[in-house]
Amino acid sequence: MSSDLEVSAAAINVTIPQALRWTDTRRGEEFQLTTLNIRLLPDGHLAVKAYGRPVGGGRGAYVSFPVPDEPELAALVVDAAGRAATLWAAHRGLG
């Protein structure tokens, strides 16, 4: 395996537990945020955005929202990244 292989980012999607979900408004429409997209950047830092569905129903647009600076959400992000690292390290190759 080549150590100079460039991986630009790795990403995971994580369901936000019900107790940690919140709402936000975009373009006059209220969304309930249900999913985090967490990316591992090439420098080792994490980046995260939240996605969800319109409270009023329907599919709505696929738009990202910032994640509030809350200790419980930060812990969820770190725990999910650790779990993903464990899963990646244990991969069994292509099916």
Tab-separated table of C-alpha atoms in Angstrom:
chain	number	residue	atom	x	y	z
A	1	MET	CA	0.000	0.000	0.000
A	2	SER	CA	1.334	3.418	-0.924
A	3	SER	CA	1.830	5.875	1.941
A	4	ASP	CA	1.606	8.776	-0.520
A	5	LEU	CA	-1.974	7.881	-1.507
A	6	GLU	CA	-4.038	11.060	-1.166
A	7	VAL	CA	-7.337	10.797	0.701
A	8	SER	CA	-9.053	14.186	0.542
A	9	ALA	CA	-11.666	13.444	3.218
A	10	ALA	CA	-13.672	10.671	4.819
A	11	ALA	CA	-17.292	11.204	5.828
A	12	ILE	CA	-19.926	9.497	7.950
A	13	ASN	CA	-23.606	10.174	8.561
A	14	VAL	CA	-24.932	9.870	12.093
A	15	THR	CA	-28.539	9.950	13.275
A	16	ILE	CA	-29.037	12.578	15.959
A	17	PRO	CA	-30.721	11.020	19.030
A	18	GLN	CA	-34.223	12.397	19.593
A	19	ALA	CA	-33.234	14.178	22.817
A	20	LEU	CA	-30.512	16.173	21.013
A	21	ARG	CA	-32.478	17.235	17.927
A	22	TRP	CA	-33.269	20.887	17.326
A	23	THR	CA	-35.039	23.056	14.758
A	24	ASP	CA	-33.676	25.822	12.559
A	25	THR	CA	-35.139	27.994	9.827
A	26	ARG	CA	-33.945	28.393	6.256
A	27	ARG	CA	-35.674	30.444	3.556
A	28	GLY	CA	-38.739	30.870	5.772
A	29	GLU	CA	-39.145	27.120	6.350
A	30	GLU	CA	-38.547	25.393	9.681
A	31	PHE	CA	-36.478	22.189	9.673
A	32	GLN	CA	-35.983	19.564	12.354
A	33	LEU	CA	-32.337	18.477	12.248
A	34	THR	CA	-31.995	14.695	12.363
A	35	THR	CA	-28.636	13.807	10.785
A	36	LEU	CA	-25.038	14.905	11.193
A	37	ASN	CA	-22.558	14.653	8.353
A	38	ILE	CA	-19.114	14.424	9.946
A	39	ARG	CA	-16.016	14.724	7.776
A	40	LEU	CA	-12.465	13.807	8.708
A	41	LEU	CA	-10.275	16.378	7.015
A	42	PRO	CA	-6.769	15.614	5.708
A	43	ASP	CA	-5.214	17.470	8.664
A	44	GLY	CA	-7.034	15.211	11.159
A	45	HIS	CA	-9.645	17.743	12.289
A	46	LEU	CA	-13.378	17.119	12.099
A	47	ALA	CA	-15.971	19.223	10.277
A	48	VAL	CA	-19.699	18.757	10.862
A	49	LYS	CA	-22.976	19.957	9.362
A	50	ALA	CA	-26.560	19.059	10.218
A	51	TYR	CA	-29.357	18.067	7.844
A	52	GLY	CA	-33.052	17.444	8.358
A	53	ARG	CA	-36.594	17.597	7.084
A	54	PRO	CA	-39.141	20.405	7.002
A	55	VAL	CA	-41.314	20.388	10.129
A	56	GLY	CA	-44.353	20.979	7.924
A	57	GLY	CA	-43.688	17.770	5.986
A	58	GLY	CA	-42.474	17.039	2.524
A	59	ARG	CA	-38.997	16.395	1.230
A	60	GLY	CA	-37.704	19.932	1.308
A	61	ALA	CA	-34.355	21.026	0.001
A	62	TYR	CA	-31.097	19.327	0.942
A	63	VAL	CA	-29.503	22.222	2.787
A	64	SER	CA	-26.944	22.169	5.555
A	65	PHE	CA	-27.183	23.871	8.924
A	66	PRO	CA	-24.474	24.742	11.418
A	67	VAL	CA	-24.307	22.572	14.522
A	68	PRO	CA	-24.831	24.515	17.763
A	69	ASP	CA	-21.880	24.737	20.132
A	70	GLU	CA	-23.373	22.374	22.730
A	71	PRO	CA	-21.280	19.937	24.815
A	72	GLU	CA	-23.693	17.046	24.161
A	73	LEU	CA	-23.513	17.517	20.390
A	74	ALA	CA	-19.720	17.878	20.486
A	75	ALA	CA	-19.527	14.608	22.447
A	76	LEU	CA	-21.798	12.910	19.886
A	77	VAL	CA	-19.496	14.029	17.064
A	78	VAL	CA	-16.344	12.808	18.829
A	79	ASP	CA	-17.954	9.490	19.837
A	80	ALA	CA	-19.251	8.910	16.292
A	81	ALA	CA	-15.830	9.648	14.794
A	82	GLY	CA	-14.223	7.179	17.199
A	83	ARG	CA	-16.782	4.513	16.346
A	84	ALA	CA	-16.271	5.108	12.626
A	85	ALA	CA	-12.495	4.805	13.072
A	86	THR	CA	-12.986	1.427	14.730
A	87	LEU	CA	-15.260	0.243	11.915
A	88	TRP	CA	-12.864	1.496	9.198
A	89	ALA	CA	-9.888	-0.167	10.887
A	90	ALA	CA	-11.754	-3.494	10.974
A	91	HIS	CA	-12.915	-3.407	7.332
A	92	ARG	CA	-12.775	-6.708	5.457
A	93	GLY	CA	-12.187	-5.373	1.970
A	94	LEU	CA	-14.584	-5.454	-0.930
A	95	GLY	CA	-17.500	-7.853	-0.589
